[in-house]
PDB file of C-alpha atoms in Angstrom:
ATOM      1  CA  MET P  14      -4.076  28.648  -4.568  1.00 51.00           C
ATOM      2  CA  PRO P  15      -0.409  28.992  -5.413  1.00 55.00           C
ATOM      3  CA  GLY P  16       1.761  26.547  -3.526  1.00 51.00           C
ATOM      4  CA  SER P  17      -1.176  24.619  -2.078  1.00 62.00           C
ATOM      5  CA  GLY P  18       0.340  21.262  -2.982  1.00 70.00           C
ATOM      6  CA  LEU P  19      -3.101  19.820  -3.675  1.00 69.00           C
ATOM      7  CA  GLY P  20      -2.807  20.213  -7.427  1.00 73.00           C
ATOM      8  CA  PRO P  21      -5.274  21.700  -9.896  1.00 81.00           C
ATOM      9  CA  ASP P  22      -8.306  20.098  -8.197  1.00 84.00           C
ATOM     10  CA  PRO P  23      -7.864  20.303  -4.411  1.00 91.00           C
ATOM     11  CA  ALA P  24     -11.313  18.820  -3.686  1.00 92.00           C
ATOM     12  CA  ASP P  25     -10.589  15.715  -5.731  1.00 92.00           C
ATOM     13  CA  GLU P  26      -7.129  15.419  -4.198  1.00 92.00           C
ATOM     14  CA  LEU P  27      -8.555  15.642  -0.675  1.00 95.00           C
ATOM     15  CA  VAL P  28     -11.073  12.867  -1.355  1.00 95.00           C
ATOM     16  CA  ARG P  29      -8.447  10.717  -3.064  1.00 93.00           C
ATOM     17  CA  THR P  30      -5.857  11.186  -0.306  1.00 94.00           C
ATOM     18  CA  LEU P  31      -8.303  10.325   2.483  1.00 97.00           C
ATOM     19  CA  GLY P  32      -9.423   7.209   0.576  1.00 96.00           C
ATOM     20  CA  THR P  33      -5.870   6.101  -0.138  1.00 95.00           C
ATOM     21  CA  TRP P  34      -4.880   6.450   3.502  1.00 97.00           C
ATOM     22  CA  GLY P  35      -8.078   4.673   4.570  1.00 98.00           C
ATOM     23  CA  LEU P  36      -7.145   1.701   2.375  1.00 98.00           C
ATOM     24  CA  ARG P  37      -3.528   1.744   3.538  1.00 98.00           C
ATOM     25  CA  ILE P  38      -4.528   1.719   7.190  1.00 98.00           C
ATOM     26  CA  LEU P  39      -7.132  -0.994   6.504  1.00 98.00           C
ATOM     27  CA  LEU P  40      -4.347  -3.116   4.982  1.00 98.00           C
ATOM     28  CA  LEU P  41      -2.183  -2.336   8.007  1.00 98.00           C
ATOM     29  CA  THR P  42      -5.037  -3.563  10.210  1.00 97.00           C
ATOM     30  CA  LEU P  43      -5.121  -6.806   8.242  1.00 97.00           C
ATOM     31  CA  ALA P  44      -1.335  -7.079   8.594  1.00 97.00           C
ATOM     32  CA  VAL P  45      -1.350  -7.026  12.406  1.00 97.00           C
ATOM     33  CA  SER P  46      -2.268 -10.695  12.941  1.00 95.00           C
ATOM     34  CA  PRO P  47       0.145 -12.074  10.318  1.00 95.00           C
ATOM     35  CA  ALA P  48       2.914  -9.839  11.682  1.00 96.00           C
ATOM     36  CA  SER P  49       2.267 -11.091  15.201  1.00 95.00           C
ATOM     37  CA  ARG P  50       2.525 -14.695  13.963  1.00 93.00           C
ATOM     38  CA  VAL P  51       5.587 -14.193  11.755  1.00 92.00           C
ATOM     39  CA  LEU P  52       7.441 -12.111  14.345  1.00 94.00           C
ATOM     40  CA  ARG P  53       6.199 -14.323  17.191  1.00 94.00           C
ATOM     41  CA  GLN P  54       4.944 -11.244  19.029  1.00 95.00           C
ATOM     42  CA  PRO P  55       1.357 -12.026  20.069  1.00 94.00           C
ATOM     43  CA  ARG P  56       1.133  -8.715  21.941  1.00 95.00           C
ATOM     44  CA  LEU P  57       0.976  -6.882  18.598  1.00 94.00           C
ATOM     45  CA  VAL P  58      -2.652  -8.001  18.287  1.00 93.00           C
ATOM     46  CA  ARG P  59      -3.528  -5.566  21.071  1.00 93.00           C
ATOM     47  CA  PHE P  60      -3.068  -2.725  18.560  1.00 95.00           C
ATOM     48  CA  ARG P  61      -5.367  -4.170  15.887  1.00 94.00           C
ATOM     49  CA  ARG P  62      -8.545  -2.507  17.203  1.00 95.00           C
ATOM     50  CA  MET P  63      -6.905   0.911  17.387  1.00 96.00           C
ATOM     51  CA  VAL P  64      -5.491   0.613  13.880  1.00 97.00           C
ATOM     52  CA  GLY P  65      -8.836  -0.630  12.571  1.00 97.00           C
ATOM     53  CA  LEU P  66     -10.655   2.330  14.103  1.00 97.00           C
ATOM     54  CA  TRP P  67      -8.160   4.685  12.477  1.00 98.00           C
ATOM     55  CA  ALA P  68      -8.840   3.013   9.126  1.00 98.00           C
ATOM     56  CA  PHE P  69     -12.569   3.430   9.705  1.00 98.00           C
ATOM     57  CA  THR P  70     -12.057   7.105  10.604  1.00 98.00           C
ATOM     58  CA  TYR P  71     -10.156   7.819   7.391  1.00 98.00           C
ATOM     59  CA  ILE P  72     -12.743   5.955   5.322  1.00 98.00           C
ATOM     60  CA  VAL P  73     -15.591   7.911   6.931  1.00 98.00           C
ATOM     61  CA  LEU P  74     -13.691  11.165   6.307  1.00 98.00           C
ATOM     62  CA  HIS P  75     -13.204  10.068   2.689  1.00 97.00           C
ATOM     63  CA  PHE P  76     -16.954   9.518   2.357  1.00 96.00           C
ATOM     64  CA  ILE P  77     -17.828  12.821   4.045  1.00 97.00           C
ATOM     65  CA  ALA P  78     -15.331  14.663   1.836  1.00 97.00           C
ATOM     66  CA  TYR P  79     -16.979  13.106  -1.234  1.00 95.00           C
ATOM     67  CA  LEU P  80     -20.428  14.120   0.013  1.00 95.00           C
ATOM     68  CA  ALA P  81     -19.352  17.659   0.902  1.00 96.00           C
ATOM     69  CA  VAL P  82     -16.824  18.786  -1.686  1.00 94.00           C
ATOM     70  CA  LEU P  83     -17.580  16.650  -4.729  1.00 92.00           C
ATOM     71  CA  ALA P  84     -21.343  16.063  -4.442  1.00 92.00           C
ATOM     72  CA  GLY P  85     -22.205  19.203  -2.480  1.00 93.00           C
ATOM     73  CA  PHE P  86     -24.638  17.184  -0.323  1.00 93.00           C
ATOM     74  CA  GLU P  87     -27.023  17.171  -3.337  1.00 93.00           C
ATOM     75  CA  LEU P  88     -29.084  13.977  -3.405  1.00 92.00           C
ATOM     76  CA  ALA P  89     -29.582  14.218  -7.179  1.00 93.00           C
ATOM     77  CA  THR P  90     -25.816  14.387  -7.737  1.00 92.00           C
ATOM     78  CA  ILE P  91     -25.204  11.486  -5.365  1.00 90.00           C
ATOM     79  CA  ALA P  92     -27.939   9.355  -6.999  1.00 90.00           C
ATOM     80  CA  ALA P  93     -26.566  10.130 -10.473  1.00 91.00           C
ATOM     81  CA  ASP P  94     -23.049   9.215  -9.313  1.00 89.00           C
ATOM     82  CA  VAL P  95     -24.246   5.904  -7.875  1.00 85.00           C
ATOM     83  CA  VAL P  96     -25.954   4.999 -11.171  1.00 86.00           C
ATOM     84  CA  LYS P  97     -23.181   6.307 -13.437  1.00 91.00           C
ATOM     85  CA  ARG P  98     -20.175   5.204 -11.367  1.00 91.00           C
ATOM     86  CA  PRO P  99     -20.415   1.688  -9.923  1.00 92.00           C
ATOM     87  CA  TYR P 100     -17.120   2.199  -8.080  1.00 94.00           C
ATOM     88  CA  ILE P 101     -19.004   4.556  -5.755  1.00 94.00           C
ATOM     89  CA  THR P 102     -21.521   1.819  -4.961  1.00 93.00           C
ATOM     90  CA  VAL P 103     -18.713  -0.662  -4.251  1.00 96.00           C
ATOM     91  CA  GLY P 104     -16.895   1.856  -2.043  1.00 95.00           C
ATOM     92  CA  PHE P 105     -20.093   2.643  -0.164  1.00 94.00           C
ATOM     93  CA  SER P 106     -20.713  -1.072   0.383  1.00 95.00           C
ATOM     94  CA  ALA P 107     -17.208  -1.327   1.904  1.00 97.00           C
ATOM     95  CA  LEU P 108     -18.085   1.502   4.281  1.00 97.00           C
ATOM     96  CA  LEU P 109     -21.383  -0.168   5.191  1.00 96.00           C
ATOM     97  CA  MET P 110     -19.552  -3.408   6.019  1.00 97.00           C
ATOM     98  CA  LEU P 111     -17.106  -1.548   8.256  1.00 98.00           C
ATOM     99  CA  ILE P 112     -19.754   0.300  10.298  1.00 97.00           C
ATOM    100  CA  PRO P 113     -20.829  -2.729  12.387  1.00 97.00           C
ATOM    101  CA  LEU P 114     -17.161  -3.593  12.936  1.00 97.00           C
ATOM    102  CA  ALA P 115     -16.422  -0.153  14.354  1.00 97.00           C
ATOM    103  CA  VAL P 116     -19.571  -0.168  16.498  1.00 96.00           C
ATOM    104  CA  THR P 117     -18.858  -3.641  17.920  1.00 96.00           C
ATOM    105  CA  SER P 118     -15.116  -3.228  18.403  1.00 94.00           C
ATOM    106  CA  THR P 119     -15.297  -2.934  22.199  1.00 93.00           C
ATOM    107  CA  ARG P 120     -14.772  -5.736  24.707  1.00 92.00           C
ATOM    108  CA  GLY P 121     -18.361  -5.257  25.853  1.00 95.00           C
ATOM    109  CA  TRP P 122     -19.630  -6.093  22.385  1.00 95.00           C
ATOM    110  CA  GLN P 123     -17.245  -9.051  22.218  1.00 92.00           C
ATOM    111  CA  ARG P 124     -18.839 -10.446  25.377  1.00 95.00           C
ATOM    112  CA  ARG P 125     -22.403  -9.731  24.228  1.00 95.00           C
ATOM    113  CA  LEU P 126     -21.943 -11.304  20.810  1.00 94.00           C
ATOM    114  CA  GLY P 127     -19.757 -14.233  21.878  1.00 94.00           C
ATOM    115  CA  ARG P 128     -18.749 -16.390  18.925  1.00 94.00           C
ATOM    116  CA  ARG P 129     -20.891 -14.278  16.600  1.00 95.00           C
ATOM    117  CA  TRP P 130     -18.494 -11.371  17.208  1.00 93.00           C
ATOM    118  CA  ARG P 131     -15.679 -13.198  15.417  1.00 92.00           C
ATOM    119  CA  MET P 132     -17.994 -14.117  12.536  1.00 94.00           C
ATOM    120  CA  LEU P 133     -19.184 -10.510  12.255  1.00 95.00           C
ATOM    121  CA  HIS P 134     -15.643  -9.182  12.222  1.00 94.00           C
ATOM    122  CA  ARG P 135     -14.791 -11.401   9.278  1.00 95.00           C
ATOM    123  CA  LEU P 136     -16.648  -8.751   7.268  1.00 97.00           C
ATOM    124  CA  VAL P 137     -13.299  -6.967   7.182  1.00 97.00           C
ATOM    125  CA  TYR P 138     -12.215  -9.332   4.378  1.00 97.00           C
ATOM    126  CA  PRO P 139     -14.990  -8.564   1.864  1.00 98.00           C
ATOM    127  CA  ALA P 140     -14.814  -4.914   2.945  1.00 98.00           C
ATOM    128  CA  ALA P 141     -11.105  -4.826   2.080  1.00 98.00           C
ATOM    129  CA  VAL P 142     -11.783  -6.469  -1.291  1.00 98.00           C
ATOM    130  CA  ALA P 143     -14.580  -3.962  -1.965  1.00 98.00           C
ATOM    131  CA  ALA P 144     -12.299  -1.050  -0.985  1.00 97.00           C
ATOM    132  CA  TRP P 145      -9.592  -2.370  -3.307  1.00 97.00           C
ATOM    133  CA  THR P 146     -12.154  -2.835  -6.108  1.00 96.00           C
ATOM    134  CA  HIS P 147     -13.322   0.750  -5.518  1.00 96.00           C
ATOM    135  CA  LEU P 148      -9.750   1.961  -6.024  1.00 95.00           C
ATOM    136  CA  MET P 149      -9.216  -0.290  -9.046  1.00 94.00           C
ATOM    137  CA  TRP P 150     -12.350   0.913 -10.823  1.00 93.00           C
ATOM    138  CA  LEU P 151     -11.726   4.601 -10.225  1.00 90.00           C
ATOM    139  CA  SER P 152      -8.072   4.484 -11.242  1.00 85.00           C
ATOM    140  CA  LYS P 153      -7.645   6.359 -14.465  1.00 79.00           C
ATOM    141  CA  GLY P 154      -4.715   5.100 -16.440  1.00 73.00           C
ATOM    142  CA  GLY P 155      -2.268   4.267 -13.671  1.00 80.00           C
ATOM    143  CA  PHE P 156      -2.759   0.780 -12.294  1.00 86.00           C
ATOM    144  CA  MET P 157       0.436   0.509 -10.278  1.00 92.00           C
ATOM    145  CA  ASP P 158      -1.169   1.571  -6.981  1.00 91.00           C
ATOM    146  CA  PRO P 159      -4.120  -0.825  -7.329  1.00 93.00           C
ATOM    147  CA  PHE P 160      -1.701  -3.583  -8.337  1.00 95.00           C
ATOM    148  CA  VAL P 161       0.508  -3.009  -5.288  1.00 96.00           C
ATOM    149  CA  TYR P 162      -2.452  -2.823  -2.887  1.00 96.00           C
ATOM    150  CA  GLY P 163      -4.003  -5.908  -4.490  1.00 96.00           C
ATOM    151  CA  ALA P 164      -0.735  -7.828  -4.163  1.00 97.00           C
ATOM    152  CA  ILE P 165      -0.522  -6.858  -0.491  1.00 97.00           C
ATOM    153  CA  LEU P 166      -4.115  -7.984   0.022  1.00 97.00           C
ATOM    154  CA  ILE P 167      -3.400 -11.332  -1.662  1.00 97.00           C
ATOM    155  CA  LEU P 168      -0.288 -11.816   0.494  1.00 97.00           C
ATOM    156  CA  LEU P 169      -2.238 -11.061   3.668  1.00 97.00           C
ATOM    157  CA  PHE P 170      -5.059 -13.423   2.690  1.00 96.00           C
ATOM    158  CA  GLY P 171      -2.545 -16.072   1.660  1.00 96.00           C
ATOM    159  CA  GLU P 172      -0.785 -15.896   5.005  1.00 95.00           C
ATOM    160  CA  ARG P 173      -4.121 -16.399   6.762  1.00 94.00           C
ATOM    161  CA  VAL P 174      -4.909 -19.454   4.640  1.00 94.00           C
ATOM    162  CA  ALA P 175      -1.429 -20.864   5.295  1.00 93.00           C
ATOM    163  CA  ALA P 176      -1.769 -20.246   9.055  1.00 91.00           C
ATOM    164  CA  ARG P 177      -5.141 -21.997   9.104  1.00 90.00           C
ATOM    165  CA  PHE P 178      -3.659 -24.919   7.153  1.00 91.00           C
ATOM    166  CA  ARG P 179      -0.745 -25.170   9.609  1.00 89.00           C
ATOM    167  CA  ARG P 180      -3.143 -25.151  12.588  1.00 86.00           C
ATOM    168  CA  ALA P 181      -5.278 -27.873  10.974  1.00 89.00           C
ATOM    169  CA  ARG P 182      -2.210 -30.058  10.419  1.00 88.00           C
ATOM    170  CA  ARG P 183      -1.082 -29.651  14.030  1.00 85.00           C
ATOM    171  CA  SER P 184      -4.452 -30.360  15.636  1.00 77.00           C
ATOM    172  CA  PRO P 185      -5.165 -34.009  16.428  1.00 71.00           C
ATOM    173  CA  SER P 186      -7.527 -35.717  14.016  1.00 60.00           C
ATOM    174  CA  ARG P 187     -10.865 -36.804  15.370  1.00 52.00           C
TER     175      ARG P 187
END
């Protein structure tokens, strides 16, 4: 359509845009805790669940858009894509890791799972790496976006490692 703004392949652009925003919001979710530490604003953490659920929503919409507009809900097309394009498998594995996080994001689940809740929610780290890998593998030619998102991911992981190291140094030795 003239003036659509979605380029020559609107279906592909829709899937790509939803995926890009899903990754961006996932990175924003991972940035909440470091931002609360760096800015000394612990109340920021209260927004992490909401931001994480928005990331999950965009990632699910990305997946549904792929199924609907690119694969046409045809199992043969989906199976062929999974075999031919490993980036789809990696992206789907990221989605699968995020499903239990979205389901168990409530306070009720936190109480039911106890310490296991925190362990389960550490799946966000491999999910973020898988989402980044998905983007990296499907990028055709331009690697600036994957580089920038990867650098952000490394910075966020590095801050977590540094924070853990600082806490270990402050705690009394046993």
